[in-house]
Amino acid sequence: MNNAGKRSGRPRAGEERLSREAILATALRIVDDEGIDALTMRRLAATLGVNPMSLYHHLPNKAAVLAGLAELVFAGLELPDPGDAVPWDEQLKEAARAYRNGLRAHPNLALQVLSDTAAVSDIVVVTMEPFYRALDRAGLAARQIFEAANTLIDFIHGFSLGEASVRAETFELAPDLLTRVRALPDGKAPTLSRIVEELGADGLAYDFDSGFESGLATLTAGFAAAVR
Amino acid sequence: MNNAGKRSGRPRAGEERLSREAILATALRIVDDEGIDALTMRRLAATLGVNPMSLYHHLPNKAAVLAGLAELVFAGLELPDPGDAVPWDEQLKEAARAYRNGLRAHPNLALQVLSDTAAVSDIVVVTMEPFYRALDRAGLAARQIFEAANTLIDFIHGFSLGEASVRAETFELAPDLLTRVRALPDGKAPTLSRIVEELGADGLAYDFDSGFESGLATLTAGFAAAVR
DNA sequence: TCCTAAATCCATACACCGTACGATTAGGTA
DNA sequence: TACCTAATCGTACGGTGTATGGATTTAGGA
């Protein structure tokens, strides 16, 4: 039973081949490279050069692997805080951009991450401080800060979900939208029709970056209005 | 081979047991009752009293079943349009509430629905007219209407995702948040700590309805600010 | 030094999954 | 009648997550 190189039994101290961290790191690579469906326990074990069942010594089941990945994504997320050097709304936007970018770093995990309640509420506690700081500087009351931060987070989540879903399928919005709106029965959507015709294919070209900025501008304006 | 009752081969006229619609309706019931994981082709077939392979005559594969469900959820969605009888912002809010409610009707499908690009862009074209109408009345330019509607949709999506995820796990935010924030090392999140202490457990009690309204208020205020 | 307990990994096996392939039966049309 | 097509079913294959239990090796105390 001399499986060349393979060793069985308890490893020497500090020589474990497997660890929760190593497993999760490899899982993250697989998901990033080949998508969430490519992540199976067998595949994961094979990539680590190990028997599938060995994984279960470090993680109770596959759900734990996925939860660990969500945790990992959030852990690699640090919101910058330019602090009082810039206006509060710029401070808020800067933190929001960083949050979006953190989610974008692993698009194949977006769905998993955003629907992982534990991970999300973790980040609310641990990482969102710059949000609260900025909203505090804006002059909002405690309750308002809390609600404003939630609103901002929900926007970023919704935006990121759309961004991740689309990236996974590479579609073209503009031309599609134009032809589809034109195909609608007359009077079905008059305002949309007018807008679409007014903008034309060029004007409709959607850009995620400017869409995100537009959302941030709306939200900060809305927060500012709540101060008065 | 006399499987009592079961018959093979083409059914007699008017005796078809299956149709795309019947399959999807049953699938929706399973998902609503027992969650998305309970939906398997075998389970679906069994519930319909049919051989698993029969499903494939009406739908090409399981992905098509899921896409069909997303489609179905959106199909049962009609945004009300109170029209010029109310201020534009109330018109917008009313449509947004209806959209949220439509998504809430099938929480176990939220993730599937929100990440189905085709279904989402369908609804943008077909059902969002009240959004565009209201934003038009507010006095926004074509491009602004387009962007504002997207921002609003992203917010609703993010909010609904959170709402659906939480409902699936029934958690308690408030007490948890209080103890967790207190457990943080000193100075780690000063603003959050201050807010949490100021609000107390009662003040922190989170209510989805008022959270949603708060978001709507912020967004409409933000849109209004863009007019000037 | 010896012995026991714990740690780590592995082999086997099971139930379930989606679905490819082909057979079976009835309707519709020529 | 003969044929084609629609709808359903039976069987089977490769893949999945993971329960169980055993093999091997080290750590640590007596």
PDB file of N, CA and C in Angstrom, chain A residues 111 114-115 117 121-122 125 129 132-133 136 142-143 145-147 150-151 154-155 158-159 161 165-166 169 171 177 180 184 189-192 194-195 198-199 203-206 214-215 218-219 221-223, chain B residues 111 114-115 117 121-122 125 129 132-133 136 142-143 145-147 150-151 154-155 158-159 161 165-166 169 171 177 180 184 189-192 194-195 198-199 203-206 214-215 218-219 221-223 225:
ATOM      1  N   LEU A 111     -23.769  36.022  -5.907  1.00  0.00           N
ATOM      2  CA  LEU A 111     -25.052  35.485  -5.482  1.00  0.00           C
ATOM      3  C   LEU A 111     -24.948  34.859  -4.106  1.00  0.00           C
ATOM      4  N   LEU A 114     -24.248  37.654  -1.386  1.00  0.00           N
ATOM      5  CA  LEU A 114     -25.323  38.588  -1.084  1.00  0.00           C
ATOM      6  C   LEU A 114     -26.489  37.925  -0.373  1.00  0.00           C
ATOM      7  N   SER A 115     -26.612  36.625  -0.524  1.00  0.00           N
ATOM      8  CA  SER A 115     -27.741  35.975   0.137  1.00  0.00           C
ATOM      9  C   SER A 115     -27.318  35.262   1.411  1.00  0.00           C
ATOM     10  N   THR A 117     -26.927  35.634   4.917  1.00  0.00           N
ATOM     11  CA  THR A 117     -27.342  36.572   5.955  1.00  0.00           C
ATOM     12  C   THR A 117     -26.244  36.807   6.988  1.00  0.00           C
ATOM     13  N   SER A 121     -24.589  40.436   7.744  1.00  0.00           N
ATOM     14  CA  SER A 121     -24.751  41.181   8.987  1.00  0.00           C
ATOM     15  C   SER A 121     -23.417  41.328   9.700  1.00  0.00           C
ATOM     16  N   ASP A 122     -22.496  40.430   9.414  1.00  0.00           N
ATOM     17  CA  ASP A 122     -21.137  40.616   9.902  1.00  0.00           C
ATOM     18  C   ASP A 122     -20.558  41.924   9.393  1.00  0.00           C
ATOM     19  N   VAL A 125     -21.635  45.125  10.900  1.00  0.00           N
ATOM     20  CA  VAL A 125     -21.051  45.449  12.200  1.00  0.00           C
ATOM     21  C   VAL A 125     -19.583  45.855  12.080  1.00  0.00           C
ATOM     22  N   GLU A 129     -18.234  51.060   9.325  1.00  0.00           N
ATOM     23  CA  GLU A 129     -17.994  52.271  10.103  1.00  0.00           C
ATOM     24  C   GLU A 129     -17.856  53.549   9.250  1.00  0.00           C
ATOM     25  N   TYR A 132     -21.173  55.025   8.595  1.00  0.00           N
ATOM     26  CA  TYR A 132     -21.781  55.687   9.742  1.00  0.00           C
ATOM     27  C   TYR A 132     -21.097  57.025  10.038  1.00  0.00           C
ATOM     28  N   ARG A 133     -19.813  57.019   9.940  1.00  0.00           N
ATOM     29  CA  ARG A 133     -19.051  58.252  10.161  1.00  0.00           C
ATOM     30  C   ARG A 133     -19.526  59.366   9.243  1.00  0.00           C
ATOM     31  N   ASP A 136     -22.941  60.547   9.939  1.00  0.00           N
ATOM     32  CA  ASP A 136     -22.939  61.313  11.184  1.00  0.00           C
ATOM     33  C   ASP A 136     -22.493  62.744  10.895  1.00  0.00           C
ATOM     34  N   ALA A 142     -29.377  59.575  14.986  1.00  0.00           N
ATOM     35  CA  ALA A 142     -28.954  58.178  15.120  1.00  0.00           C
ATOM     36  C   ALA A 142     -29.821  57.245  14.273  1.00  0.00           C
ATOM     37  N   ARG A 143     -31.096  57.367  14.468  1.00  0.00           N
ATOM     38  CA  ARG A 143     -32.023  56.500  13.736  1.00  0.00           C
ATOM     39  C   ARG A 143     -31.884  56.689  12.217  1.00  0.00           C
ATOM     40  N   ILE A 145     -29.254  57.686  10.602  1.00  0.00           N
ATOM     41  CA  ILE A 145     -27.987  57.109  10.141  1.00  0.00           C
ATOM     42  C   ILE A 145     -28.158  55.618   9.868  1.00  0.00           C
ATOM     43  N   PHE A 146     -28.773  54.988  10.813  1.00  0.00           N
ATOM     44  CA  PHE A 146     -29.014  53.548  10.710  1.00  0.00           C
ATOM     45  C   PHE A 146     -29.798  53.216   9.439  1.00  0.00           C
ATOM     46  N   GLU A 147     -30.874  53.955   9.228  1.00  0.00           N
ATOM     47  CA  GLU A 147     -31.708  53.661   8.057  1.00  0.00           C
ATOM     48  C   GLU A 147     -31.029  54.054   6.755  1.00  0.00           C
ATOM     49  N   ASN A 150     -28.568  51.428   5.758  1.00  0.00           N
ATOM     50  CA  ASN A 150     -29.245  50.259   5.202  1.00  0.00           C
ATOM     51  C   ASN A 150     -29.710  50.508   3.774  1.00  0.00           C
ATOM     52  N   THR A 151     -30.234  51.675   3.535  1.00  0.00           N
ATOM     53  CA  THR A 151     -30.678  52.000   2.181  1.00  0.00           C
ATOM     54  C   THR A 151     -29.512  51.958   1.202  1.00  0.00           C
ATOM     55  N   ASP A 154     -28.502  48.377   0.576  1.00  0.00           N
ATOM     56  CA  ASP A 154     -29.444  47.689  -0.296  1.00  0.00           C
ATOM     57  C   ASP A 154     -29.224  48.096  -1.749  1.00  0.00           C
ATOM     58  N   PHE A 155     -29.001  49.376  -1.963  1.00  0.00           N
ATOM     59  CA  PHE A 155     -28.738  49.818  -3.339  1.00  0.00           C
ATOM     60  C   PHE A 155     -27.497  49.127  -3.893  1.00  0.00           C
ATOM     61  N   GLY A 158     -28.256  45.459  -4.694  1.00  0.00           N
ATOM     62  CA  GLY A 158     -29.063  45.296  -5.896  1.00  0.00           C
ATOM     63  C   GLY A 158     -28.250  45.587  -7.143  1.00  0.00           C
ATOM     64  N   PHE A 159     -27.485  46.648  -7.068  1.00  0.00           N
ATOM     65  CA  PHE A 159     -26.650  47.011  -8.205  1.00  0.00           C
ATOM     66  C   PHE A 159     -25.648  45.905  -8.511  1.00  0.00           C
ATOM     67  N   LEU A 161     -25.752  42.799  -7.727  1.00  0.00           N
ATOM     68  CA  LEU A 161     -26.417  41.591  -8.204  1.00  0.00           C
ATOM     69  C   LEU A 161     -26.646  41.675  -9.705  1.00  0.00           C
ATOM     70  N   SER A 165     -24.803  39.301 -12.454  1.00  0.00           N
ATOM     71  CA  SER A 165     -25.620  38.442 -13.310  1.00  0.00           C
ATOM     72  C   SER A 165     -25.337  38.713 -14.771  1.00  0.00           C
ATOM     73  N   VAL A 166     -25.201  39.987 -15.094  1.00  0.00           N
ATOM     74  CA  VAL A 166     -24.993  40.348 -16.489  1.00  0.00           C
ATOM     75  C   VAL A 166     -23.621  39.921 -16.964  1.00  0.00           C
ATOM     76  N   GLU A 169     -23.270  36.653 -18.347  1.00  0.00           N
ATOM     77  CA  GLU A 169     -23.945  36.275 -19.593  1.00  0.00           C
ATOM     78  C   GLU A 169     -23.605  37.202 -20.756  1.00  0.00           C
ATOM     79  N   PHE A 171     -24.340  40.423 -22.090  1.00  0.00           N
ATOM     80  CA  PHE A 171     -25.406  40.797 -23.007  1.00  0.00           C
ATOM     81  C   PHE A 171     -25.291  42.266 -23.411  1.00  0.00           C
ATOM     82  N   LEU A 177     -32.891  46.759 -26.194  1.00  0.00           N
ATOM     83  CA  LEU A 177     -33.944  47.571 -25.578  1.00  0.00           C
ATOM     84  C   LEU A 177     -34.709  48.353 -26.636  1.00  0.00           C
ATOM     85  N   ARG A 180     -36.904  46.093 -28.721  1.00  0.00           N
ATOM     86  CA  ARG A 180     -37.992  45.493 -27.947  1.00  0.00           C
ATOM     87  C   ARG A 180     -39.062  46.511 -27.598  1.00  0.00           C
ATOM     88  N   LEU A 184     -43.337  46.774 -28.871  1.00  0.00           N
ATOM     89  CA  LEU A 184     -44.504  46.792 -27.986  1.00  0.00           C
ATOM     90  C   LEU A 184     -45.730  47.343 -28.709  1.00  0.00           C
ATOM     91  N   ALA A 189     -46.556  51.481 -23.432  1.00  0.00           N
ATOM     92  CA  ALA A 189     -45.573  52.121 -22.563  1.00  0.00           C
ATOM     93  C   ALA A 189     -45.125  53.433 -23.191  1.00  0.00           C
ATOM     94  N   PRO A 190     -46.014  54.388 -23.240  1.00  0.00           N
ATOM     95  CA  PRO A 190     -45.755  55.636 -23.968  1.00  0.00           C
ATOM     96  C   PRO A 190     -44.539  56.390 -23.453  1.00  0.00           C
ATOM     97  N   THR A 191     -44.401  56.495 -22.136  1.00  0.00           N
ATOM     98  CA  THR A 191     -43.285  57.268 -21.606  1.00  0.00           C
ATOM     99  C   THR A 191     -41.952  56.596 -21.930  1.00  0.00           C
ATOM    100  N   LEU A 192     -41.905  55.295 -21.684  1.00  0.00           N
ATOM    101  CA  LEU A 192     -40.682  54.568 -22.008  1.00  0.00           C
ATOM    102  C   LEU A 192     -40.360  54.724 -23.487  1.00  0.00           C
ATOM    103  N   ARG A 194     -41.114  57.111 -25.523  1.00  0.00           N
ATOM    104  CA  ARG A 194     -40.618  58.449 -25.817  1.00  0.00           C
ATOM    105  C   ARG A 194     -39.164  58.607 -25.382  1.00  0.00           C
ATOM    106  N   ILE A 195     -38.877  58.121 -24.189  1.00  0.00           N
ATOM    107  CA  ILE A 195     -37.508  58.224 -23.673  1.00  0.00           C
ATOM    108  C   ILE A 195     -36.526  57.504 -24.579  1.00  0.00           C
ATOM    109  N   GLU A 198     -35.986  59.274 -27.777  1.00  0.00           N
ATOM    110  CA  GLU A 198     -35.260  60.520 -27.580  1.00  0.00           C
ATOM    111  C   GLU A 198     -33.765  60.260 -27.376  1.00  0.00           C
ATOM    112  N   LEU A 199     -33.473  59.199 -26.661  1.00  0.00           N
ATOM    113  CA  LEU A 199     -32.071  58.910 -26.379  1.00  0.00           C
ATOM    114  C   LEU A 199     -31.381  58.218 -27.538  1.00  0.00           C
ATOM    115  N   GLY A 203     -27.484  57.001 -26.824  1.00  0.00           N
ATOM    116  CA  GLY A 203     -27.836  57.540 -25.527  1.00  0.00           C
ATOM    117  C   GLY A 203     -28.231  56.465 -24.538  1.00  0.00           C
ATOM    118  N   LEU A 204     -28.621  55.323 -25.063  1.00  0.00           N
ATOM    119  CA  LEU A 204     -29.071  54.244 -24.192  1.00  0.00           C
ATOM    120  C   LEU A 204     -27.926  53.376 -23.690  1.00  0.00           C
ATOM    121  N   ALA A 205     -26.803  53.484 -24.375  1.00  0.00           N
ATOM    122  CA  ALA A 205     -25.665  52.656 -24.003  1.00  0.00           C
ATOM    123  C   ALA A 205     -25.493  52.725 -22.496  1.00  0.00           C
ATOM    124  N   TYR A 206     -25.552  51.591 -21.850  1.00  0.00           N
ATOM    125  CA  TYR A 206     -25.501  51.606 -20.397  1.00  0.00           C
ATOM    126  C   TYR A 206     -24.100  51.308 -19.913  1.00  0.00           C
ATOM    127  N   SER A 214     -24.484  57.557 -10.580  1.00  0.00           N
ATOM    128  CA  SER A 214     -25.791  58.225 -10.587  1.00  0.00           C
ATOM    129  C   SER A 214     -26.593  57.833  -9.345  1.00  0.00           C
ATOM    130  N   GLY A 215     -26.555  56.570  -9.010  1.00  0.00           N
ATOM    131  CA  GLY A 215     -27.253  56.118  -7.811  1.00  0.00           C
ATOM    132  C   GLY A 215     -26.690  56.763  -6.560  1.00  0.00           C
ATOM    133  N   THR A 218     -27.871  60.354  -6.301  1.00  0.00           N
ATOM    134  CA  THR A 218     -29.262  60.434  -5.844  1.00  0.00           C
ATOM    135  C   THR A 218     -29.352  60.198  -4.341  1.00  0.00           C
ATOM    136  N   LEU A 219     -28.663  59.174  -3.886  1.00  0.00           N
ATOM    137  CA  LEU A 219     -28.767  58.838  -2.468  1.00  0.00           C
ATOM    138  C   LEU A 219     -28.179  59.925  -1.577  1.00  0.00           C
ATOM    139  N   ALA A 221     -27.885  63.046  -2.214  1.00  0.00           N
ATOM    140  CA  ALA A 221     -28.815  64.182  -2.248  1.00  0.00           C
ATOM    141  C   ALA A 221     -30.006  63.909  -1.347  1.00  0.00           C
ATOM    142  N   GLY A 222     -30.487  62.667  -1.384  1.00  0.00           N
ATOM    143  CA  GLY A 222     -31.624  62.325  -0.535  1.00  0.00           C
ATOM    144  C   GLY A 222     -31.275  62.394   0.942  1.00  0.00           C
ATOM    145  N   PHE A 223     -30.087  61.958   1.287  1.00  0.00           N
ATOM    146  CA  PHE A 223     -29.667  62.026   2.684  1.00  0.00           C
ATOM    147  C   PHE A 223     -29.546  63.481   3.123  1.00  0.00           C
TER     148      PHE A 223
ATOM    149  N   LEU B 111     -33.888  34.836  -5.121  1.00  0.00           N
ATOM    150  CA  LEU B 111     -32.552  34.787  -5.685  1.00  0.00           C
ATOM    151  C   LEU B 111     -32.605  34.405  -7.157  1.00  0.00           C
ATOM    152  N   LEU B 114     -34.166  37.385  -9.184  1.00  0.00           N
ATOM    153  CA  LEU B 114     -33.370  38.603  -9.288  1.00  0.00           C
ATOM    154  C   LEU B 114     -32.099  38.406 -10.091  1.00  0.00           C
ATOM    155  N   SER B 115     -31.643  37.181 -10.187  1.00  0.00           N
ATOM    156  CA  SER B 115     -30.416  36.967 -10.945  1.00  0.00           C
ATOM    157  C   SER B 115     -30.704  36.441 -12.345  1.00  0.00           C
ATOM    158  N   THR B 117     -31.289  37.420 -15.679  1.00  0.00           N
ATOM    159  CA  THR B 117     -31.153  38.636 -16.478  1.00  0.00           C
ATOM    160  C   THR B 117     -32.308  38.826 -17.444  1.00  0.00           C
ATOM    161  N   SER B 121     -34.795  42.026 -17.382  1.00  0.00           N
ATOM    162  CA  SER B 121     -34.861  43.046 -18.425  1.00  0.00           C
ATOM    163  C   SER B 121     -36.225  43.019 -19.102  1.00  0.00           C
ATOM    164  N   ASP B 122     -36.888  41.886 -19.045  1.00  0.00           N
ATOM    165  CA  ASP B 122     -38.271  41.843 -19.502  1.00  0.00           C
ATOM    166  C   ASP B 122     -39.124  42.820 -18.722  1.00  0.00           C
ATOM    167  N   VAL B 125     -38.827  46.459 -19.447  1.00  0.00           N
ATOM    168  CA  VAL B 125     -39.501  46.916 -20.662  1.00  0.00           C
ATOM    169  C   VAL B 125     -41.021  46.904 -20.502  1.00  0.00           C
ATOM    170  N   GLU B 129     -43.459  50.938 -16.705  1.00  0.00           N
ATOM    171  CA  GLU B 129     -44.009  52.202 -17.203  1.00  0.00           C
ATOM    172  C   GLU B 129     -44.417  53.186 -16.095  1.00  0.00           C
ATOM    173  N   TYR B 132     -41.538  55.215 -15.053  1.00  0.00           N
ATOM    174  CA  TYR B 132     -41.117  56.240 -16.014  1.00  0.00           C
ATOM    175  C   TYR B 132     -42.109  57.406 -16.024  1.00  0.00           C
ATOM    176  N   ARG B 133     -43.369  57.073 -15.955  1.00  0.00           N
ATOM    177  CA  ARG B 133     -44.404  58.109 -15.921  1.00  0.00           C
ATOM    178  C   ARG B 133     -44.183  59.069 -14.759  1.00  0.00           C
ATOM    179  N   ASP B 136     -41.138  61.157 -15.098  1.00  0.00           N
ATOM    180  CA  ASP B 136     -41.357  62.157 -16.143  1.00  0.00           C
ATOM    181  C   ASP B 136     -42.120  63.348 -15.562  1.00  0.00           C
ATOM    182  N   ALA B 142     -34.809  62.871 -20.058  1.00  0.00           N
ATOM    183  CA  ALA B 142     -34.894  61.481 -20.500  1.00  0.00           C
ATOM    184  C   ALA B 142     -33.804  60.610 -19.867  1.00  0.00           C
ATOM    185  N   ARG B 143     -32.596  61.078 -19.993  1.00  0.00           N
ATOM    186  CA  ARG B 143     -31.469  60.312 -19.457  1.00  0.00           C
ATOM    187  C   ARG B 143     -31.609  60.114 -17.943  1.00  0.00           C
ATOM    188  N   ILE B 145     -34.361  60.072 -16.205  1.00  0.00           N
ATOM    189  CA  ILE B 145     -35.446  59.129 -15.917  1.00  0.00           C
ATOM    190  C   ILE B 145     -34.916  57.709 -15.976  1.00  0.00           C
ATOM    191  N   PHE B 146     -34.188  57.460 -17.015  1.00  0.00           N
ATOM    192  CA  PHE B 146     -33.609  56.141 -17.227  1.00  0.00           C
ATOM    193  C   PHE B 146     -32.732  55.732 -16.041  1.00  0.00           C
ATOM    194  N   GLU B 147     -31.878  56.631 -15.647  1.00  0.00           N
ATOM    195  CA  GLU B 147     -30.961  56.312 -14.557  1.00  0.00           C
ATOM    196  C   GLU B 147     -31.681  56.229 -13.213  1.00  0.00           C
ATOM    197  N   ASN B 150     -33.422  52.936 -12.879  1.00  0.00           N
ATOM    198  CA  ASN B 150     -32.479  51.867 -12.576  1.00  0.00           C
ATOM    199  C   ASN B 150     -32.049  51.897 -11.113  1.00  0.00           C
ATOM    200  N   THR B 151     -31.808  53.075 -10.609  1.00  0.00           N
ATOM    201  CA  THR B 151     -31.418  53.193  -9.204  1.00  0.00           C
ATOM    202  C   THR B 151     -32.516  52.659  -8.290  1.00  0.00           C
ATOM    203  N   ASP B 154     -32.649  48.904  -8.495  1.00  0.00           N
ATOM    204  CA  ASP B 154     -31.538  48.286  -7.773  1.00  0.00           C
ATOM    205  C   ASP B 154     -31.801  48.298  -6.270  1.00  0.00           C
ATOM    206  N   PHE B 155     -32.309  49.403  -5.793  1.00  0.00           N
ATOM    207  CA  PHE B 155     -32.634  49.456  -4.363  1.00  0.00           C
ATOM    208  C   PHE B 155     -33.664  48.395  -3.998  1.00  0.00           C
ATOM    209  N   GLY B 158     -32.059  44.929  -4.004  1.00  0.00           N
ATOM    210  CA  GLY B 158     -31.206  44.690  -2.847  1.00  0.00           C
ATOM    211  C   GLY B 158     -32.029  44.516  -1.585  1.00  0.00           C
ATOM    212  N   PHE B 159     -33.019  45.351  -1.446  1.00  0.00           N
ATOM    213  CA  PHE B 159     -33.884  45.251  -0.272  1.00  0.00           C
ATOM    214  C   PHE B 159     -34.601  43.903  -0.245  1.00  0.00           C
ATOM    215  N   LEU B 161     -33.800  41.154  -1.685  1.00  0.00           N
ATOM    216  CA  LEU B 161     -32.870  40.060  -1.465  1.00  0.00           C
ATOM    217  C   LEU B 161     -32.621  39.873   0.025  1.00  0.00           C
ATOM    218  N   SER B 165     -33.742  36.613   2.165  1.00  0.00           N
ATOM    219  CA  SER B 165     -32.724  35.807   2.831  1.00  0.00           C
ATOM    220  C   SER B 165     -33.029  35.682   4.313  1.00  0.00           C
ATOM    221  N   VAL B 166     -33.452  36.765   4.893  1.00  0.00           N
ATOM    222  CA  VAL B 166     -33.711  36.753   6.323  1.00  0.00           C
ATOM    223  C   VAL B 166     -34.936  35.918   6.642  1.00  0.00           C
ATOM    224  N   GLU B 169     -34.459  32.436   7.244  1.00  0.00           N
ATOM    225  CA  GLU B 169     -33.686  31.952   8.392  1.00  0.00           C
ATOM    226  C   GLU B 169     -34.191  32.491   9.731  1.00  0.00           C
ATOM    227  N   PHE B 171     -34.156  35.416  11.723  1.00  0.00           N
ATOM    228  CA  PHE B 171     -33.170  35.822  12.734  1.00  0.00           C
ATOM    229  C   PHE B 171     -33.627  37.095  13.448  1.00  0.00           C
ATOM    230  N   LEU B 177     -27.289  42.510  17.358  1.00  0.00           N
ATOM    231  CA  LEU B 177     -26.470  43.656  16.977  1.00  0.00           C
ATOM    232  C   LEU B 177     -25.890  44.339  18.210  1.00  0.00           C
ATOM    233  N   ARG B 180     -23.176  42.252  19.802  1.00  0.00           N
ATOM    234  CA  ARG B 180     -21.997  42.113  18.951  1.00  0.00           C
ATOM    235  C   ARG B 180     -21.199  43.398  18.871  1.00  0.00           C
ATOM    236  N   LEU B 184     -17.074  44.388  20.294  1.00  0.00           N
ATOM    237  CA  LEU B 184     -15.974  44.879  19.461  1.00  0.00           C
ATOM    238  C   LEU B 184     -14.898  45.527  20.324  1.00  0.00           C
ATOM    239  N   ALA B 189     -15.211  50.801  16.097  1.00  0.00           N
ATOM    240  CA  ALA B 189     -16.330  51.377  15.360  1.00  0.00           C
ATOM    241  C   ALA B 189     -17.064  52.372  16.250  1.00  0.00           C
ATOM    242  N   PRO B 190     -16.411  53.481  16.519  1.00  0.00           N
ATOM    243  CA  PRO B 190     -16.948  54.441  17.492  1.00  0.00           C
ATOM    244  C   PRO B 190     -18.329  54.982  17.120  1.00  0.00           C
ATOM    245  N   THR B 191     -18.504  55.338  15.872  1.00  0.00           N
ATOM    246  CA  THR B 191     -19.795  55.924  15.494  1.00  0.00           C
ATOM    247  C   THR B 191     -20.909  54.902  15.626  1.00  0.00           C
ATOM    248  N   LEU B 192     -20.671  53.720  15.098  1.00  0.00           N
ATOM    249  CA  LEU B 192     -21.672  52.669  15.218  1.00  0.00           C
ATOM    250  C   LEU B 192     -21.995  52.403  16.687  1.00  0.00           C
ATOM    251  N   ARG B 194     -21.759  54.383  19.223  1.00  0.00           N
ATOM    252  CA  ARG B 194     -22.544  55.482  19.781  1.00  0.00           C
ATOM    253  C   ARG B 194     -24.007  55.380  19.348  1.00  0.00           C
ATOM    254  N   ILE B 195     -24.219  55.124  18.069  1.00  0.00           N
ATOM    255  CA  ILE B 195     -25.583  55.006  17.555  1.00  0.00           C
ATOM    256  C   ILE B 195     -26.336  53.891  18.254  1.00  0.00           C
ATOM    257  N   GLU B 198     -27.195  54.731  21.766  1.00  0.00           N
ATOM    258  CA  GLU B 198     -28.201  55.787  21.824  1.00  0.00           C
ATOM    259  C   GLU B 198     -29.592  55.231  21.525  1.00  0.00           C
ATOM    260  N   LEU B 199     -29.632  54.304  20.575  1.00  0.00           N
ATOM    261  CA  LEU B 199     -30.939  53.769  20.186  1.00  0.00           C
ATOM    262  C   LEU B 199     -31.425  52.694  21.156  1.00  0.00           C
ATOM    263  N   GLY B 203     -34.953  50.789  20.110  1.00  0.00           N
ATOM    264  CA  GLY B 203     -34.775  51.673  18.963  1.00  0.00           C
ATOM    265  C   GLY B 203     -34.160  50.967  17.781  1.00  0.00           C
ATOM    266  N   LEU B 204     -33.480  49.863  18.036  1.00  0.00           N
ATOM    267  CA  LEU B 204     -32.814  49.142  16.954  1.00  0.00           C
ATOM    268  C   LEU B 204     -33.736  48.155  16.256  1.00  0.00           C
ATOM    269  N   ALA B 205     -34.825  47.844  16.927  1.00  0.00           N
ATOM    270  CA  ALA B 205     -35.738  46.864  16.329  1.00  0.00           C
ATOM    271  C   ALA B 205     -35.970  47.234  14.876  1.00  0.00           C
ATOM    272  N   TYR B 206     -35.654  46.321  14.010  1.00  0.00           N
ATOM    273  CA  TYR B 206     -35.743  46.640  12.592  1.00  0.00           C
ATOM    274  C   TYR B 206     -37.047  46.139  12.017  1.00  0.00           C
ATOM    275  N   SER B 214     -38.395  54.202   4.298  1.00  0.00           N
ATOM    276  CA  SER B 214     -37.286  55.132   4.481  1.00  0.00           C
ATOM    277  C   SER B 214     -36.450  55.230   3.208  1.00  0.00           C
ATOM    278  N   GLY B 215     -36.190  54.090   2.601  1.00  0.00           N
ATOM    279  CA  GLY B 215     -35.448  54.086   1.348  1.00  0.00           C
ATOM    280  C   GLY B 215     -36.182  54.841   0.255  1.00  0.00           C
ATOM    281  N   THR B 218     -35.882  58.562   0.818  1.00  0.00           N
ATOM    282  CA  THR B 218     -34.564  59.073   0.426  1.00  0.00           C
ATOM    283  C   THR B 218     -34.457  59.199  -1.094  1.00  0.00           C
ATOM    284  N   LEU B 219     -34.898  58.188  -1.782  1.00  0.00           N
ATOM    285  CA  LEU B 219     -34.748  58.197  -3.236  1.00  0.00           C
ATOM    286  C   LEU B 219     -35.599  59.287  -3.883  1.00  0.00           C
ATOM    287  N   ALA B 221     -36.599  62.012  -2.572  1.00  0.00           N
ATOM    288  CA  ALA B 221     -35.974  63.308  -2.267  1.00  0.00           C
ATOM    289  C   ALA B 221     -34.764  63.539  -3.167  1.00  0.00           C
ATOM    290  N   GLY B 222     -34.004  62.482  -3.398  1.00  0.00           N
ATOM    291  CA  GLY B 222     -32.846  62.595  -4.269  1.00  0.00           C
ATOM    292  C   GLY B 222     -33.234  62.915  -5.703  1.00  0.00           C
ATOM    293  N   PHE B 223     -34.302  62.279  -6.171  1.00  0.00           N
ATOM    294  CA  PHE B 223     -34.763  62.553  -7.533  1.00  0.00           C
ATOM    295  C   PHE B 223     -35.233  64.001  -7.637  1.00  0.00           C
ATOM    296  N   ALA B 225     -34.254  66.484  -5.984  1.00  0.00           N
ATOM    297  CA  ALA B 225     -33.123  67.408  -5.960  1.00  0.00           C
ATOM    298  C   ALA B 225     -32.482  67.543  -7.336  1.00  0.00           C
TER     299      ALA B 225
END
